[in-house]
Amino acid sequence: MTETVSIAQLTNWLNTFRDTVGENKEYLTNLDAEIGDADHGSNMARGTAAAADKLAADNPDTVAALGKAFGMTLVSTVGGASGPLFGTFFLRFGVSAGEVTELDAGALAAALRAGAEGVVARGKAELQDKTMVDVLLPALDELDKQLADGAALRDALAAAADKAETARDATGPLVAKKGRASYLGDRSIGHIDPGSASTAYLFRALADSVA
Ligand code: ADP
Ligand code: MG
């Protein structure tokens, strides 16, 4: 059986992401208060709300258009580092997916990977720099591994979401090397990276929307 993910499911993913970010806005801001400037929750809540509204207004009919609309809105509504970074993720996701109305498992994994590579290209963070990259890359490696082992897409996405949450928690002991938290040096140790927390929500939302 070939499993595919429709535009409706992808829209549900992004709406769920918006909802989770909104519900956890204070938590995300509190994480950023510890090692940044206490705006990650409000940045992400504002950006995802505007981006989801844009999807509702545009009703994109291809995955390329969906990624472009969501990503461009994040870039234009979020002033912090996370706007351009998450925005780039969705722009690259859409470009990789192309003018299609659904994605099979391989195309979905490839589009997510393209998004993550865009974040790395834009932000220049490496693994262990205590950024969202520390969640994106391990979660996508897990997704690829599960699919290569023949897992059903929904199970592979659930495993990737579990991995994302483990990877988020693993940012705690790291010393930040990129972004505002890097100004703290060793004092960033012991705090979870805010962007890693929102990225874990992104994967959980995807797993829940496809299940
Ligand atoms: P700002 O740091 O401008 O206040 P946010 O608070 O919204 O923006 O987002 C901070 C998050 O952005 C960090 O927790 C981290 O995950 C992510 N981030 C910052 N710089 C980079 C980078 N160069 N590469 C990847 N992610 C980054
Ligand atoms: Mg901040």
XYZ file of N, CA and C and ligand atoms in Angstrom:
661
model
N 0.843 -1.202 0.000
C 0.000 0.000 0.000
C 0.877 1.252 0.000
N 0.609 2.145 -0.924
C 1.334 3.410 -0.926
C 0.575 4.416 -0.069
N 1.258 4.901 0.950
C 0.612 5.873 1.829
C 0.942 7.268 1.339
N -0.052 8.126 1.309
C 0.195 9.504 0.913
C -0.381 10.461 1.941
N 0.156 11.664 1.901
C -0.315 12.726 2.784
C -0.886 13.830 1.893
N -2.112 14.212 2.157
C -2.809 15.193 1.317
C -2.545 16.625 1.795
N -2.931 17.573 0.962
C -2.844 18.985 1.363
C -3.703 19.240 2.600
N -4.855 18.583 2.667
C -5.717 18.761 3.851
C -4.990 18.280 5.112
N -4.293 17.171 5.015
C -3.551 16.672 6.185
C -2.380 17.596 6.538
N -1.712 18.108 5.505
C -0.600 19.039 5.765
C -1.119 20.334 6.391
N -2.279 20.784 5.936
C -2.890 21.977 6.533
C -3.257 21.708 7.990
N -3.787 20.523 8.230
C -4.110 20.123 9.606
C -2.838 20.114 10.470
N -1.738 19.626 9.902
C -0.437 19.641 10.598
C -0.080 21.064 11.040
N -0.175 22.001 10.104
C 0.256 23.370 10.408
C -0.710 24.061 11.368
N -1.992 23.741 11.260
C -2.958 24.291 12.219
C -2.723 23.709 13.617
N -2.396 22.429 13.665
C -2.113 21.791 14.955
C -0.841 22.381 15.570
N 0.151 22.625 14.737
C 1.389 23.265 15.195
C 1.063 24.632 15.797
N 0.249 25.406 15.085
C -0.167 26.706 15.601
C -0.868 26.563 16.958
N -1.756 25.582 17.049
C -2.506 25.394 18.301
C -1.560 25.035 19.455
N -0.634 24.113 19.197
C 0.274 23.677 20.266
C 1.182 24.819 20.701
N 1.690 25.535 19.731
C 2.538 26.693 20.055
C 1.743 27.711 20.879
N 0.505 27.954 20.474
C -0.336 28.915 21.190
C -0.600 28.466 22.632
N -0.892 27.174 22.785
C -1.174 26.646 24.132
C 0.074 26.690 25.018
N 1.241 26.601 24.398
C 2.489 26.543 25.166
C 3.329 27.814 25.029
N 2.661 28.883 24.659
C 3.346 30.150 24.436
C 4.157 30.589 25.667
N 3.536 30.501 26.817
C 4.237 30.937 28.033
C 5.434 30.055 28.345
N 5.240 28.755 28.164
C 6.349 27.829 28.404
C 7.538 28.162 27.497
N 7.250 28.400 26.217
C 8.334 28.719 25.268
C 9.008 30.041 25.635
N 8.213 30.992 26.041
C 8.782 32.282 26.438
C 9.616 32.136 27.715
N 9.151 31.292 28.637
C 9.928 31.072 29.859
C 11.273 30.412 29.558
N 11.281 29.474 28.610
C 12.565 28.869 28.215
C 13.497 29.956 27.675
N 12.929 30.842 26.855
C 13.744 31.901 26.246
C 14.153 32.947 27.292
N 13.351 33.108 28.342
C 13.725 34.047 29.412
C 14.995 33.569 30.118
N 15.171 32.246 30.187
C 16.342 31.685 30.873
C 17.637 31.955 30.112
N 17.601 31.844 28.791
C 18.862 31.928 28.035
C 18.775 32.875 26.827
N 17.707 33.660 26.756
C 17.568 34.570 25.612
C 16.886 35.849 26.030
N 15.899 36.271 25.246
C 15.250 37.553 25.509
C 13.741 37.431 25.707
N 13.304 36.237 26.073
C 11.909 36.027 26.501
C 10.874 36.389 25.435
N 11.180 36.096 24.172
C 10.182 36.388 23.143
C 9.852 35.188 22.252
N 10.413 34.025 22.529
C 10.207 32.917 21.586
C 8.740 32.487 21.511
N 8.067 32.434 22.653
C 6.650 32.044 22.650
C 5.794 33.038 21.886
N 5.995 34.319 22.142
C 5.184 35.324 21.437
C 5.566 35.379 19.961
N 6.845 35.249 19.647
C 7.262 35.204 18.233
C 6.550 34.079 17.484
N 6.632 32.881 18.062
C 6.090 31.711 17.363
C 4.564 31.717 17.339
N 3.953 32.192 18.423
C 2.483 32.230 18.450
C 1.969 33.227 17.419
N 2.595 34.405 17.361
C 2.179 35.411 16.389
C 2.403 34.914 14.958
N 3.573 34.358 14.727
C 3.940 33.911 13.374
C 3.075 32.762 12.883
N 2.872 31.750 13.727
C 2.086 30.595 13.268
C 0.606 30.967 13.118
N 0.117 31.877 13.953
C -1.284 32.309 13.811
C -1.468 33.041 12.482
N -0.552 33.953 12.170
C -0.645 34.688 10.901
C -0.481 33.744 9.711
N 0.433 32.798 9.832
C 0.703 31.874 8.719
C -0.484 30.937 8.491
N -1.108 30.483 9.563
C -2.291 29.620 9.420
C -3.460 30.418 8.838
N -3.597 31.680 9.241
C -4.643 32.542 8.653
C -4.415 32.705 7.151
N -3.155 32.830 6.777
C -2.811 32.985 5.352
C -3.236 31.741 4.558
N -3.016 30.570 5.139
C -3.448 29.332 4.459
C -4.968 29.313 4.302
N -5.666 29.732 5.356
C -7.132 29.732 5.294
C -7.617 30.710 4.224
N -6.917 31.832 4.069
C -7.315 32.838 3.072
C -6.968 32.393 1.653
N -5.771 31.828 1.479
C -5.276 31.469 0.138
C -5.825 30.143 -0.365
N -6.052 29.219 0.570
C -6.467 27.874 0.192
C -5.537 27.284 -0.873
N -4.243 27.160 -0.585
C -3.279 26.735 -1.608
C -3.637 25.359 -2.185
N -3.460 25.211 -3.498
C -3.853 23.948 -4.122
C -2.672 23.059 -4.492
N -1.465 23.497 -4.110
C -0.316 22.593 -4.247
C 0.508 22.670 -2.961
N 1.337 21.656 -2.738
C 2.186 21.656 -1.542
C 3.228 22.764 -1.653
N 3.671 23.049 -2.873
C 4.611 24.156 -3.077
C 4.002 25.474 -2.603
N 2.749 25.714 -2.972
C 2.079 26.968 -2.602
C 1.834 27.018 -1.093
N 1.513 25.868 -0.515
C 1.290 25.804 0.926
C 2.572 26.155 1.697
N 3.686 25.563 1.292
C 4.957 25.846 1.966
C 5.361 27.302 1.798
N 5.141 27.827 0.605
C 5.509 29.219 0.333
C 4.667 30.174 1.176
N 3.367 29.941 1.219
C 2.479 30.841 1.976
C 2.816 30.806 3.468
N 2.999 29.604 4.000
C 3.271 29.491 5.435
C 4.646 30.092 5.767
N 5.640 29.753 4.952
C 7.009 30.214 5.210
C 7.178 31.715 5.051
N 6.607 32.250 3.974
C 6.744 33.701 3.741
C 6.090 34.490 4.866
N 4.960 33.983 5.358
C 4.267 34.705 6.429
C 5.087 34.664 7.717
N 5.720 33.532 8.000
C 6.590 33.473 9.184
C 7.734 34.477 9.062
N 8.355 34.515 7.901
C 9.482 35.439 7.703
C 9.027 36.887 7.913
N 7.847 37.213 7.402
C 7.430 38.620 7.447
C 6.790 39.033 8.769
N 6.376 38.070 9.597
C 5.696 38.465 10.842
C 6.533 38.237 12.099
N 7.641 37.506 11.993
C 8.456 37.234 13.181
C 9.788 37.963 13.068
N 10.047 38.839 14.003
C 11.279 39.603 13.970
C 12.487 38.825 14.443
N 12.292 37.870 15.352
C 13.410 37.126 15.938
C 14.051 36.169 14.949
N 15.125 35.539 15.402
C 15.853 34.577 14.572
C 14.948 33.446 14.100
N 13.986 33.083 14.921
C 13.160 31.916 14.593
C 12.273 32.151 13.364
N 11.907 33.396 13.057
C 11.051 33.654 11.898
C 11.715 33.265 10.593
N 12.876 33.846 10.293
C 13.577 33.464 9.077
C 13.972 31.983 9.044
N 14.274 31.411 10.208
C 14.714 30.007 10.231
C 13.542 29.054 9.978
N 12.456 29.197 10.723
C 11.276 28.369 10.443
C 10.709 28.720 9.069
N 10.761 29.999 8.700
C 10.270 30.401 7.388
C 11.029 29.696 6.279
N 12.348 29.672 6.394
C 13.178 28.976 5.408
C 12.833 27.497 5.363
N 12.592 26.928 6.536
C 12.219 25.506 6.589
C 11.009 25.240 5.688
N 9.959 26.038 5.842
C 8.735 25.774 5.071
C 8.873 26.168 3.604
N 9.649 27.204 3.316
C 9.881 27.568 1.916
C 10.588 26.434 1.180
N 11.636 25.909 1.803
C 12.380 24.806 1.167
C 11.551 23.523 1.103
N 10.743 23.329 2.133
C 9.833 22.174 2.150
C 8.941 22.218 0.913
N 8.377 23.399 0.654
C 7.464 23.538 -0.485
C 8.163 23.370 -1.820
N 9.358 23.934 -1.930
C 10.099 23.823 -3.192
C 10.433 22.363 -3.479
N 10.855 21.652 -2.442
C 11.192 20.234 -2.626
C 9.964 19.420 -3.007
N 8.844 19.717 -2.348
C 7.612 18.953 -2.608
C 7.101 19.203 -4.027
N 7.122 20.474 -4.452
C 6.718 20.818 -5.814
C 5.223 21.014 -5.981
N 4.839 21.166 -7.256
C 3.437 21.476 -7.598
C 2.613 20.202 -7.595
N 2.442 19.640 -6.416
C 1.699 18.373 -6.284
C 0.593 18.563 -5.252
N -0.334 17.622 -5.225
C -1.442 17.722 -4.276
C -1.312 16.713 -3.140
N -0.342 15.828 -3.250
C -0.093 14.899 -2.143
C 1.346 14.417 -2.203
N 1.819 13.909 -1.064
C 3.196 13.419 -0.962
C 3.157 11.977 -0.497
N 3.989 11.135 -1.117
C 4.147 9.809 -0.522
C 5.215 9.907 0.576
N 5.447 8.817 1.274
C 6.338 8.858 2.441
C 7.724 9.381 2.072
N 8.254 8.887 0.966
C 9.596 9.299 0.566
C 9.665 10.780 0.219
N 8.639 11.268 -0.481
C 8.620 12.688 -0.855
C 8.442 13.571 0.380
N 7.648 13.104 1.335
C 7.480 13.867 2.573
C 8.804 13.944 3.332
N 9.474 12.813 3.475
C 10.762 12.798 4.186
C 11.780 13.680 3.468
N 11.773 13.636 2.136
C 12.722 14.447 1.360
C 12.427 15.934 1.522
N 11.148 16.298 1.552
C 10.785 17.716 1.699
C 11.163 18.225 3.091
N 10.925 17.394 4.107
C 11.322 17.784 5.470
C 12.841 17.938 5.546
N 13.550 17.044 4.896
C 15.028 17.104 4.894
C 15.495 18.380 4.198
N 14.861 18.710 3.087
C 15.228 19.939 2.372
C 15.005 21.157 3.265
N 13.909 21.138 4.025
C 13.646 22.223 4.967
C 14.744 22.338 6.004
N 15.140 21.218 6.566
C 16.186 21.221 7.594
C 17.509 21.706 7.012
N 17.799 21.283 5.783
C 19.047 21.734 5.147
C 19.018 23.248 4.915
N 17.835 23.780 4.648
C 17.697 25.228 4.514
C 18.005 25.945 5.818
N 17.548 25.380 6.931
C 17.826 25.967 8.245
C 19.333 25.960 8.514
N 19.981 24.848 8.185
C 21.433 24.747 8.402
C 22.168 25.752 7.504
N 21.733 25.858 6.256
C 22.395 26.779 5.319
C 22.230 28.225 5.782
N 21.058 28.536 6.297
C 20.792 29.915 6.695
C 21.442 30.269 8.029
N 21.342 29.371 9.010
C 21.806 29.685 10.365
C 23.217 29.210 10.683
N 23.749 28.337 9.841
C 25.117 27.848 10.005
C 25.352 27.120 11.330
N 24.302 26.615 11.938
C 24.487 25.864 13.184
C 24.888 24.430 12.868
N 25.735 23.888 13.731
C 26.109 22.483 13.631
C 25.426 21.731 14.765
N 25.436 20.405 14.655
C 24.903 19.592 15.748
C 25.635 19.946 17.031
N 24.902 19.963 18.150
C 25.444 20.259 19.479
C 25.676 21.750 19.726
N 25.227 22.589 18.805
C 25.309 24.036 19.046
C 24.133 24.538 19.894
N 23.253 23.627 20.276
C 22.089 23.963 21.114
C 21.117 24.866 20.361
N 20.702 24.386 19.186
C 19.677 25.094 18.415
C 18.660 24.071 17.917
N 17.662 24.560 17.207
C 16.634 23.696 16.618
C 17.217 22.618 15.708
N 18.411 22.856 15.186
C 19.083 21.855 14.345
C 19.315 20.558 15.131
N 19.494 20.681 16.448
C 19.708 19.499 17.298
C 18.459 18.630 17.422
N 17.326 19.169 17.036
C 16.095 18.364 16.999
C 15.784 17.944 15.564
N 15.922 18.883 14.630
C 15.583 18.603 13.229
C 16.356 17.392 12.689
N 17.664 17.409 12.826
C 18.458 16.363 12.152
C 18.251 14.976 12.773
N 18.295 14.828 14.098
C 18.042 13.483 14.661
C 16.628 12.970 14.372
N 15.646 13.850 14.404
C 14.272 13.404 14.138
C 14.146 12.929 12.691
N 14.783 13.643 11.764
C 14.700 13.241 10.355
C 15.521 11.987 10.083
N 16.625 11.827 10.790
C 17.387 10.570 10.669
C 16.525 9.396 11.129
N 15.782 9.603 12.208
C 14.906 8.537 12.711
C 13.799 8.226 11.701
N 13.233 9.280 11.114
C 12.181 9.073 10.101
C 12.726 8.248 8.922
N 13.886 8.634 8.427
C 14.495 7.910 7.302
C 14.761 6.451 7.667
N 15.276 6.243 8.870
C 15.615 4.888 9.313
C 14.357 4.028 9.399
N 13.299 4.584 9.972
C 12.036 3.848 10.116
C 11.470 3.483 8.745
N 11.506 4.451 7.821
C 10.944 4.188 6.488
C 11.788 3.158 5.749
N 13.115 3.251 5.915
C 13.996 2.274 5.271
C 13.763 0.870 5.824
N 13.384 0.801 7.102
C 13.103 -0.496 7.731
C 11.701 -1.010 7.397
N 10.935 -0.213 6.625
C 9.621 -0.664 6.187
C 8.469 -0.295 7.102
N 8.714 0.612 8.045
C 7.629 1.030 8.946
C 6.532 1.752 8.163
N 5.308 1.645 8.651
C 4.209 2.447 8.096
C 4.492 3.911 8.393
N 4.022 4.786 7.504
C 4.331 6.211 7.645
C 3.915 6.747 9.016
N 2.735 6.389 9.467
C 2.272 6.943 10.752
C 3.171 6.491 11.902
N 3.651 5.253 11.830
C 4.542 4.759 12.887
C 5.908 5.429 12.805
N 6.358 5.633 11.579
C 7.651 6.302 11.377
C 7.594 7.739 11.896
N 6.473 8.418 11.645
C 6.333 9.799 12.121
C 6.214 9.858 13.644
N 5.550 8.873 14.221
C 5.447 8.830 15.692
C 6.830 8.611 16.307
N 7.626 7.737 15.693
C 8.986 7.496 16.197
C 9.842 8.755 16.046
N 9.658 9.462 14.935
C 10.413 10.706 14.724
C 10.021 11.752 15.769
N 8.728 11.809 16.113
C 8.272 12.765 17.135
C 8.838 12.393 18.508
N 8.881 11.099 18.798
C 9.495 10.663 20.067
C 10.966 11.078 20.105
N 11.640 10.862 18.979
C 13.057 11.215 18.889
C 13.234 12.728 19.064
N 12.340 13.497 18.467
C 12.422 14.964 18.575
C 12.330 15.393 20.047
N 11.477 14.746 20.800
C 11.312 15.120 22.215
C 12.542 14.722 23.038
N 13.103 13.558 22.740
C 14.347 13.162 23.412
C 15.470 14.136 23.066
N 15.535 14.503 21.795
C 16.590 15.420 21.325
C 16.416 16.810 21.929
N 15.163 17.255 22.059
C 14.893 18.538 22.733
C 15.467 18.513 24.151
N 15.159 17.444 24.895
C 15.634 17.370 26.279
C 17.161 17.288 26.341
N 17.749 16.692 25.314
C 19.210 16.550 25.280
C 19.922 17.869 25.010
N 19.171 18.922 24.637
C 19.830 20.227 24.466
C 20.147 20.867 25.823
N 19.515 20.388 26.884
C 19.721 20.983 28.207
C 21.182 21.112 28.602
N 21.928 20.015 28.592
C 23.326 20.072 29.057
C 24.298 20.784 28.106
N 23.849 21.135 26.904
C 24.783 21.708 25.919
C 25.096 23.180 26.207
N 26.257 23.603 25.730
C 26.642 25.021 25.752
C 26.208 25.628 24.416
N 25.451 26.729 24.465
C 24.959 27.343 23.227
C 26.116 27.969 22.444
N 26.112 27.703 21.127
C 27.170 28.236 20.264
C 26.615 29.171 19.187
N 25.292 29.237 19.081
C 24.660 30.094 18.064
C 23.490 30.848 18.694
N 23.157 31.987 18.106
C 22.013 32.751 18.587
C 22.314 33.474 19.896
N 21.272 34.103 20.428
C 21.433 34.905 21.650
C 21.974 34.112 22.827
N 21.554 32.862 22.948
C 21.960 32.048 24.094
C 23.482 31.872 24.133
N 24.122 32.014 22.972
C 25.583 31.830 22.932
C 26.307 32.933 23.719
N 25.633 34.083 23.910
C 26.267 35.168 24.689
C 26.492 34.742 26.128
N 25.723 33.747 26.583
C 25.821 33.296 27.979
C 26.957 32.307 28.208
N 27.474 31.739 27.133
C 28.522 30.737 27.293
C 28.065 29.594 28.186
N 28.889 29.241 29.174
C 28.590 28.100 30.049
C 27.307 28.286 30.852
N 26.868 29.525 31.022
C 25.627 29.754 31.783
C 24.388 29.294 31.017
N 24.564 28.926 29.747
C 23.430 28.347 29.009
C 23.209 26.876 29.372
N 24.157 26.283 30.061
C 24.038 24.869 30.464
C 22.877 24.712 31.453
N 22.113 23.627 31.247
C 21.039 23.327 32.191
C 19.686 23.866 31.772
N 19.619 24.478 30.599
C 18.352 25.016 30.100
C 18.062 24.450 28.714
N 16.831 24.013 28.523
C 16.423 23.504 27.206
C 16.355 24.662 26.214
N 16.808 24.395 24.997
C 16.772 25.412 23.941
C 15.328 25.665 23.491
N 14.876 26.917 23.505
C 13.480 27.203 23.149
C 13.102 26.756 21.734
N 13.952 27.034 20.764
C 13.642 26.640 19.385
C 13.584 25.127 19.213
N 14.316 24.403 20.036
C 14.245 22.939 20.004
C 12.905 22.472 20.545
N 12.381 23.194 21.539
C 11.071 22.836 22.092
C 9.977 23.063 21.043
N 10.032 24.188 20.322
C 8.986 24.395 19.310
C 9.151 23.419 18.147
N 10.374 23.043 17.829
C 10.589 22.074 16.752
C 10.037 20.698 17.139
N 10.141 20.338 18.405
C 9.538 19.071 18.853
C 8.019 19.120 18.681
N 7.401 20.283 18.909
C 5.956 20.420 18.659
C 5.638 20.219 17.179
N 6.527 20.696 16.316
C 6.307 20.554 14.876
C 6.217 19.080 14.480
N 7.097 18.252 15.042
C 7.090 16.820 14.714
C 5.912 16.101 15.355
N 5.553 16.480 16.580
C 4.407 15.829 17.221
C 3.132 16.173 16.460
N 3.037 17.426 16.021
C 1.858 17.844 15.258
C 1.748 17.053 13.954
N 2.865 16.793 13.312
C 2.862 16.035 12.058
C 2.415 14.595 12.304
N 2.983 13.984 13.349
C 2.606 12.601 13.664
C 1.115 12.519 13.972
N 0.602 13.485 14.713
C -0.820 13.466 15.101
C -1.734 13.729 13.906
N -1.260 14.493 12.931
C -2.107 14.848 11.791
C -2.189 13.738 10.754
N -1.187 12.876 10.743
C -1.166 11.812 9.752
C -1.702 10.513 10.348
N -1.753 10.433 11.649
C -2.189 9.179 12.316
C -3.659 8.893 12.028
P 15.744 35.509 18.977
O 16.874 34.632 19.399
O 16.102 36.421 17.858
O 15.113 36.215 20.145
P 13.708 33.476 19.095
O 13.787 33.654 20.559
O 12.335 33.495 18.506
O 14.623 34.532 18.352
O 14.333 32.073 18.675
C 15.462 31.556 19.339
C 15.730 30.144 18.794
O 16.211 30.226 17.469
C 16.808 29.415 19.559
O 16.264 28.746 20.678
C 17.395 28.462 18.536
O 16.749 27.192 18.543
C 17.100 29.139 17.226
N 18.317 29.674 16.624
C 18.946 30.830 16.917
N 20.021 30.992 16.131
C 20.080 29.910 15.317
C 20.946 29.466 14.259
N 21.993 30.204 13.869
N 20.672 28.285 13.656
C 19.610 27.545 14.025
N 18.760 27.906 15.007
C 18.987 29.061 15.646
Mg 14.296 35.228 21.768
